[in-house]
GROMACS .gro file of C-alpha atoms in nm:
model
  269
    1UNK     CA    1  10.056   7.269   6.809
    2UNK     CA    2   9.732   7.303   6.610
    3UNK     CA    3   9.497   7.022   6.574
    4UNK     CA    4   9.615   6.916   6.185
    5UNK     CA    5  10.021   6.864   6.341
    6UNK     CA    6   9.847   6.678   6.646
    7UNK     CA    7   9.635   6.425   6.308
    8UNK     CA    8   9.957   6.438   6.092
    9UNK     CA    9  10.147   6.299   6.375
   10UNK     CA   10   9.890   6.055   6.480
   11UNK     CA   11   9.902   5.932   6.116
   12UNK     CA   12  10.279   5.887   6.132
   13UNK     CA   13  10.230   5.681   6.489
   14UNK     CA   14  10.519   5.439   6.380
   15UNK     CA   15  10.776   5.707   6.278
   16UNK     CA   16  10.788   5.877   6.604
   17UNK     CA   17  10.870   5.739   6.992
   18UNK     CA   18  10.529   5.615   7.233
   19UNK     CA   19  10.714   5.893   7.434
   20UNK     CA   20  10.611   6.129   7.111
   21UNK     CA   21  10.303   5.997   7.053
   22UNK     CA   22  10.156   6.080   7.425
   23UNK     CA   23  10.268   6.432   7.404
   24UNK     CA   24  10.103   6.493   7.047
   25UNK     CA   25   9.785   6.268   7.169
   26UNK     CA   26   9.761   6.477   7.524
   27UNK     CA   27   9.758   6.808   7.268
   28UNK     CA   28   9.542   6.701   7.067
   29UNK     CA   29   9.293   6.591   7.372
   30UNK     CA   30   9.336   6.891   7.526
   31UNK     CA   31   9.225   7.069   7.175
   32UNK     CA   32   8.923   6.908   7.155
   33UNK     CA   33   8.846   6.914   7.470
   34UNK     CA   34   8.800   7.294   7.463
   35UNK     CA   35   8.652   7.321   7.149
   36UNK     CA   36   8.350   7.176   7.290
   37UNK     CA   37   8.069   7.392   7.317
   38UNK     CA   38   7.989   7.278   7.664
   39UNK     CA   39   8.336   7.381   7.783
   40UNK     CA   40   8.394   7.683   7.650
   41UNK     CA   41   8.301   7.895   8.001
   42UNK     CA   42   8.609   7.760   8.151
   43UNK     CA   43   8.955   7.929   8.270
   44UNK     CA   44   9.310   7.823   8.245
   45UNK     CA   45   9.492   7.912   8.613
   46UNK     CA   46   9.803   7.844   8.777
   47UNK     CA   47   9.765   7.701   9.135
   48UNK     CA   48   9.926   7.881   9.389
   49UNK     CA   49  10.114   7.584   9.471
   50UNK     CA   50  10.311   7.300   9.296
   51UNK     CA   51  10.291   7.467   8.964
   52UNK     CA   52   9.984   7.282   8.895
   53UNK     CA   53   9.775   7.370   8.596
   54UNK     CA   54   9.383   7.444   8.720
   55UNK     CA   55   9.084   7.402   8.446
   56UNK     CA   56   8.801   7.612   8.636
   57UNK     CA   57   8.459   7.710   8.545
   58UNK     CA   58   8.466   8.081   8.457
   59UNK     CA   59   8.182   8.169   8.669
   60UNK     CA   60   8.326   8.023   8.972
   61UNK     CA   61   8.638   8.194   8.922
   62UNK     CA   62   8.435   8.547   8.909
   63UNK     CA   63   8.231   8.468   9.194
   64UNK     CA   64   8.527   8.342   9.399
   65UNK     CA   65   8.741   8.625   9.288
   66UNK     CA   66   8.384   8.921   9.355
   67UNK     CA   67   8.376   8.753   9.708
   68UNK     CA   68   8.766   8.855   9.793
   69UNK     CA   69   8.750   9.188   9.671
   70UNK     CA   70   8.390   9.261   9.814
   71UNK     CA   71   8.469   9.103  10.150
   72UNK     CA   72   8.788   9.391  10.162
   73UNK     CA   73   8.556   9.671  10.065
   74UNK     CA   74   8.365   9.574  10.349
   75UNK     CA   75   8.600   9.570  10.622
   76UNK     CA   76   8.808   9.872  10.469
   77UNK     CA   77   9.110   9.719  10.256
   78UNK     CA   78   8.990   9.824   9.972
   79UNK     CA   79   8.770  10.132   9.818
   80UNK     CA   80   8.596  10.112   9.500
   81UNK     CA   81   8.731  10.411   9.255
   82UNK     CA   82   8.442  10.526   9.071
   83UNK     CA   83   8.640  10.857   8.893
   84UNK     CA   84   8.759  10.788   8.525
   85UNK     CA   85   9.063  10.653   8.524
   86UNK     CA   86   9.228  10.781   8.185
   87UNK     CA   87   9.093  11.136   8.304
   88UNK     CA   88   9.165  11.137   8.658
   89UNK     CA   89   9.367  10.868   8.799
   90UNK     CA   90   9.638  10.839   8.517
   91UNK     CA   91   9.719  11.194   8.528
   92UNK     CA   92   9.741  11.213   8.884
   93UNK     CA   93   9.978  10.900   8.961
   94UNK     CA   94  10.187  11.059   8.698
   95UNK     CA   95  10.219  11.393   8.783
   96UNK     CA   96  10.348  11.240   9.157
   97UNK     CA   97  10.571  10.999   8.994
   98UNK     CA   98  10.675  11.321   8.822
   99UNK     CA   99  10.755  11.494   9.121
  100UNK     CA  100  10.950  11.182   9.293
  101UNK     CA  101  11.170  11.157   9.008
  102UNK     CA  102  11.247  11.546   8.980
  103UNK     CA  103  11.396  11.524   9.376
  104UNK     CA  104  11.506  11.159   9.352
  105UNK     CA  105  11.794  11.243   9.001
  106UNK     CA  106  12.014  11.410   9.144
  107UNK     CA  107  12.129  11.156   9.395
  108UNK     CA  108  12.083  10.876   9.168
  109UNK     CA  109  12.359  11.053   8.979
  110UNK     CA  110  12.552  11.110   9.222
  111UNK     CA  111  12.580  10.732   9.306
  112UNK     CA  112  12.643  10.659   8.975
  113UNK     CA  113  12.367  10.448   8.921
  114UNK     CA  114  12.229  10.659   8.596
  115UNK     CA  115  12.366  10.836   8.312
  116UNK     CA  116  12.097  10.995   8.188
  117UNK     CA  117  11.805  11.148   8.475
  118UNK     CA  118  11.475  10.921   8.495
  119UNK     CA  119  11.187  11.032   8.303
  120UNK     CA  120  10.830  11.040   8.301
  121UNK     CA  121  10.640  10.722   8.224
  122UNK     CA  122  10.291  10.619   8.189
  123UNK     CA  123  10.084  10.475   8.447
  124UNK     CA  124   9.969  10.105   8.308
  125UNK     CA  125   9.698  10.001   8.541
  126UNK     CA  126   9.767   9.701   8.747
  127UNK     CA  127   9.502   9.393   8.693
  128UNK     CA  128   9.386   9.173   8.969
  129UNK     CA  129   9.345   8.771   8.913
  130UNK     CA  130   9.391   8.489   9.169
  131UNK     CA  131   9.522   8.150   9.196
  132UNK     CA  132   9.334   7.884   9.324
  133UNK     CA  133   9.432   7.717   9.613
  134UNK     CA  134   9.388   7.370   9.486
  135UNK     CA  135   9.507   7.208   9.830
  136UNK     CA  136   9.258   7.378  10.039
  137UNK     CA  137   8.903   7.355  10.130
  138UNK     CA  138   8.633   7.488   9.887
  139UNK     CA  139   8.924   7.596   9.659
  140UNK     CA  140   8.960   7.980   9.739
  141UNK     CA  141   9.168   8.263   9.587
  142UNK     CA  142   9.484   8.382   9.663
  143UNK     CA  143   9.467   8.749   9.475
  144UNK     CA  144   9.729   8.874   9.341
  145UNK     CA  145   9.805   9.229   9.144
  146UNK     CA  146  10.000   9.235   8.835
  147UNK     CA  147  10.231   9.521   8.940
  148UNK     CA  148  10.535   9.395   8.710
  149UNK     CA  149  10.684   9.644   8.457
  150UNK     CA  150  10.435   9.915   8.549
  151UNK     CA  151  10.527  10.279   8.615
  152UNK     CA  152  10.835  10.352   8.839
  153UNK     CA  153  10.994   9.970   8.735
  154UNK     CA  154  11.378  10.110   8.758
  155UNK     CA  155  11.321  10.293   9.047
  156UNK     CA  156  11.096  10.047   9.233
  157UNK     CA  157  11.382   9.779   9.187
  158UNK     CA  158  11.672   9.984   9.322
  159UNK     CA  159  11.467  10.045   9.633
  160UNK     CA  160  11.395   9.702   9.729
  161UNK     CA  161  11.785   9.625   9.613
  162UNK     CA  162  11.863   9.874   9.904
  163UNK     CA  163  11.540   9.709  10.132
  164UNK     CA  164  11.758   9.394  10.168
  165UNK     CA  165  12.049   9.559  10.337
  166UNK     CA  166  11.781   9.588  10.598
  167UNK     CA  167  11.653   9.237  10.553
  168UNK     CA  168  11.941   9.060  10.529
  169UNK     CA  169  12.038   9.231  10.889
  170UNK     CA  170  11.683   9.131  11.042
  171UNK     CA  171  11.727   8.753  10.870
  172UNK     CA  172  11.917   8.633  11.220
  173UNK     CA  173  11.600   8.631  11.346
  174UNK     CA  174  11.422   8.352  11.034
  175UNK     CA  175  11.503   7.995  11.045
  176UNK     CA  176  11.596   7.906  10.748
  177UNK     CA  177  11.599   7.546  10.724
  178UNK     CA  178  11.524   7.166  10.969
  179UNK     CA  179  11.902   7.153  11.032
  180UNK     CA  180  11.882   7.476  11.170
  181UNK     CA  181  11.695   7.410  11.475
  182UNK     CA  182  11.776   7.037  11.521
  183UNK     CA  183  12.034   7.090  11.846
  184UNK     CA  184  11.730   7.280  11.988
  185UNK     CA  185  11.481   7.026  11.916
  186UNK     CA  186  11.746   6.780  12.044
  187UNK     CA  187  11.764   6.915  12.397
  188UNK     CA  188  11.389   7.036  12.380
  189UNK     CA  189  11.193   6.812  12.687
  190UNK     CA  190  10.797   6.802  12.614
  191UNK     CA  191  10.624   6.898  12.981
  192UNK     CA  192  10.278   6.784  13.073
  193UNK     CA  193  10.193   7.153  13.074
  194UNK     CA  194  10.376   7.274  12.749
  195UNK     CA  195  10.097   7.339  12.441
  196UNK     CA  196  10.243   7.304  12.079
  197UNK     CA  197  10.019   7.569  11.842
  198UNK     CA  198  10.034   7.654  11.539
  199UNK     CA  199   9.990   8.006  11.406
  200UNK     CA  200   9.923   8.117  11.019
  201UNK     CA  201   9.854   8.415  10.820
  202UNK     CA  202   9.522   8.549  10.713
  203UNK     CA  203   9.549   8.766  10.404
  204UNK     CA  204   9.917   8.831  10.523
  205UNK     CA  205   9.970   9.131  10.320
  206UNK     CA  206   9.657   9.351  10.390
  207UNK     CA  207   9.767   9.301  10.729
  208UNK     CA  208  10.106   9.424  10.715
  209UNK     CA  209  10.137   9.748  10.909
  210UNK     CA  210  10.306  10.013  10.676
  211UNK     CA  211  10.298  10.254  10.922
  212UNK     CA  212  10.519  10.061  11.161
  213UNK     CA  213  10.714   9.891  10.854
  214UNK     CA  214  10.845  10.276  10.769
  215UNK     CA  215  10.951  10.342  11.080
  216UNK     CA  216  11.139  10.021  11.096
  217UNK     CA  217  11.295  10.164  10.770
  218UNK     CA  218  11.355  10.481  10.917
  219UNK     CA  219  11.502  10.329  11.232
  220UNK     CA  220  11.753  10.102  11.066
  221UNK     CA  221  11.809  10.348  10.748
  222UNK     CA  222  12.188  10.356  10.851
  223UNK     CA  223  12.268  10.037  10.657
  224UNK     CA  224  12.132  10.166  10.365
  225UNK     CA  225  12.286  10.511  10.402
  226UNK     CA  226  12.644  10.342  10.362
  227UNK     CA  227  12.566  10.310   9.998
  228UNK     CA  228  12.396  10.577   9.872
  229UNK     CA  229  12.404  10.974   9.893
  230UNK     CA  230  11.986  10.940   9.904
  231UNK     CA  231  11.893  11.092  10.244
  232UNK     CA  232  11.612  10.918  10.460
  233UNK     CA  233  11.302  11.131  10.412
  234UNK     CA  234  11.385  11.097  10.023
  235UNK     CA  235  11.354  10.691  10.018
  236UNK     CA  236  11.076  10.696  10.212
  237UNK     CA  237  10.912  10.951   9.986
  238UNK     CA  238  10.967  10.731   9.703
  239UNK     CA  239  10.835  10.425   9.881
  240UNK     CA  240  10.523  10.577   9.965
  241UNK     CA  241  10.485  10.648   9.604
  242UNK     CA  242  10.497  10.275   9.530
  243UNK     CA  243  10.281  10.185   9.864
  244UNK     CA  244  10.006  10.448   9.901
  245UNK     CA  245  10.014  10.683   9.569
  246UNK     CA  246   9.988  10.461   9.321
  247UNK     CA  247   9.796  10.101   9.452
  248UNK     CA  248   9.524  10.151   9.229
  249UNK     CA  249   9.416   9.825   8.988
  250UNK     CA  250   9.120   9.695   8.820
  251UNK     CA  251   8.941   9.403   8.797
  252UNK     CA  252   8.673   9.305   8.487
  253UNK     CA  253   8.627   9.703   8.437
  254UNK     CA  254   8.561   9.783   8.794
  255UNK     CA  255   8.874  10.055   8.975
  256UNK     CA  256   9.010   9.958   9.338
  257UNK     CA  257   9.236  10.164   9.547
  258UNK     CA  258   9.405   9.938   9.797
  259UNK     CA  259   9.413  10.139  10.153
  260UNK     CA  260   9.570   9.897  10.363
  261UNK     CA  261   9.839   9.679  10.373
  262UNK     CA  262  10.049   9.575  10.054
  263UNK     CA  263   9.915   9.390   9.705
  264UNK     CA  264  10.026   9.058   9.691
  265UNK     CA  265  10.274   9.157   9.343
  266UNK     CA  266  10.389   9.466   9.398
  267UNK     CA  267  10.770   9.449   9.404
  268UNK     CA  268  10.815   9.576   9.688
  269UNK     CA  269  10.570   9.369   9.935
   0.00000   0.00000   0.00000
């Protein structure tokens, strides 16, 4: 709605609901209100809960967003890419992708699950933002990495299609809901010497071991197996593609290769 529908309609104020009226008024606020010199250095976020909408200053955002990515330089998360990307990088993730593909058509054939063989694409660079944690302390980040729709989209979706055979099989182990444990809790007794803790996350997904994960993978690969003709060492080549040859993104014209862990986005995480 542009500001002259959001006056028009405040003109016709009796031909339209009070419901009506607040939504055009509330655009028309909100027009203004960044049209205002003084708030022009702010950024329009999603929280990273609640679907809120955040208004934050811009250079807060930057420095809170710098501070993430330069604390996992530091301890080894991350490495700062200083080769050209069009040049160097591009070319490179390609001419893997390339490679993955060439072994990887034949069985995807076989299955049935294409026509027509896969085919080179180009590698879009993933970008970096964060979404403020409105309900916690000081407000920080969570960062995420637009990985959606980039190179290897097809492919990267069939993969975690088959990943879920897996996860579905290791799900007897989550707890999926309060009714779920309520017969425990019911017969649970609460010693004197019993301690109730409480454990959480810190940047979850730098922290998952992909080592370990793969061999998981490998270990319990016979579920997949059942439903495609794509042997072991072939899937896992593929998912290192999406996990170790390709996690590069960039952030306000700055490169980052991500050495650890998984980006919060990529589809597969």
């Amino acid at each position: 709605m542009t500001g002259d529908d959001a006056q028009e309609c405040t003109s016709k104020k009796d031909e339209i609901t009070e419901a009506q009226f607040y939504v055009y008024e509330l655009g028309r606020r909100t027009l203004s209100f960044l049209k205002e010199a003084k708030n022009r250095n702010v950024i329009i976020l999603q929280a990273d809960k609640g679907g809120k909408t955040v208004i934050m200053d811009r250079n807060d955002y930057m420095r809170k967003a710098y501070s993430h990515l330069d604390e996992n330089v530091k301890i080894g998360n991350l490495l700062v890419i200083n080769d050209d990307f069009v040049s160097s990088i591009r070319p490179k993730v390609e001419e893997r992708y390339q490679q993955v593909i060439e072994r990887m058509n034949p069985y995807l054939i076989i299955d049935g699950i294409i026509k027509e063989p896969l085919r080179s694409e180009s590698f879009l660079l993933p970008l970096f933002y964060g979404c403020p944690k409105v309900h916690k302390l000081n407000v920080p980040l969570r960062p995420i990495v637009a990985s959606r729709n980039v190179i290897g989209d097809f492919l990267s979706c069939w993969l975690l299609q088959k990943l879920k055979l897996i996860a579905n099989y290791l799900s007897k182990y989550n707890v999926h809901g309060v009714a779920q444990i309520m017969p425990d809790l019911k017969s649970f007794r609460l010693e004197d010497r019993h301690k109730l803790l409480n454990f959480d996350y810190v940047s979850m997904f730098t922290n998952v071991d992909v080592s370990a994960t793969l061999s998981i993978i490998d270990e319990l690969y016979g579920f997949i197996s059942e439903t495609t003709a794509v042997p072991v060492d072939m899937f896992l080549e593929c998912l290192n593609f999406f996990i170790k040859d390709s996690t590069y993104f960039g952030f306000n014209g700055m490169l980052y290769y991500q050495t650890k862990g998984l980006a919060m986005g990529n589809n597969l995480a």
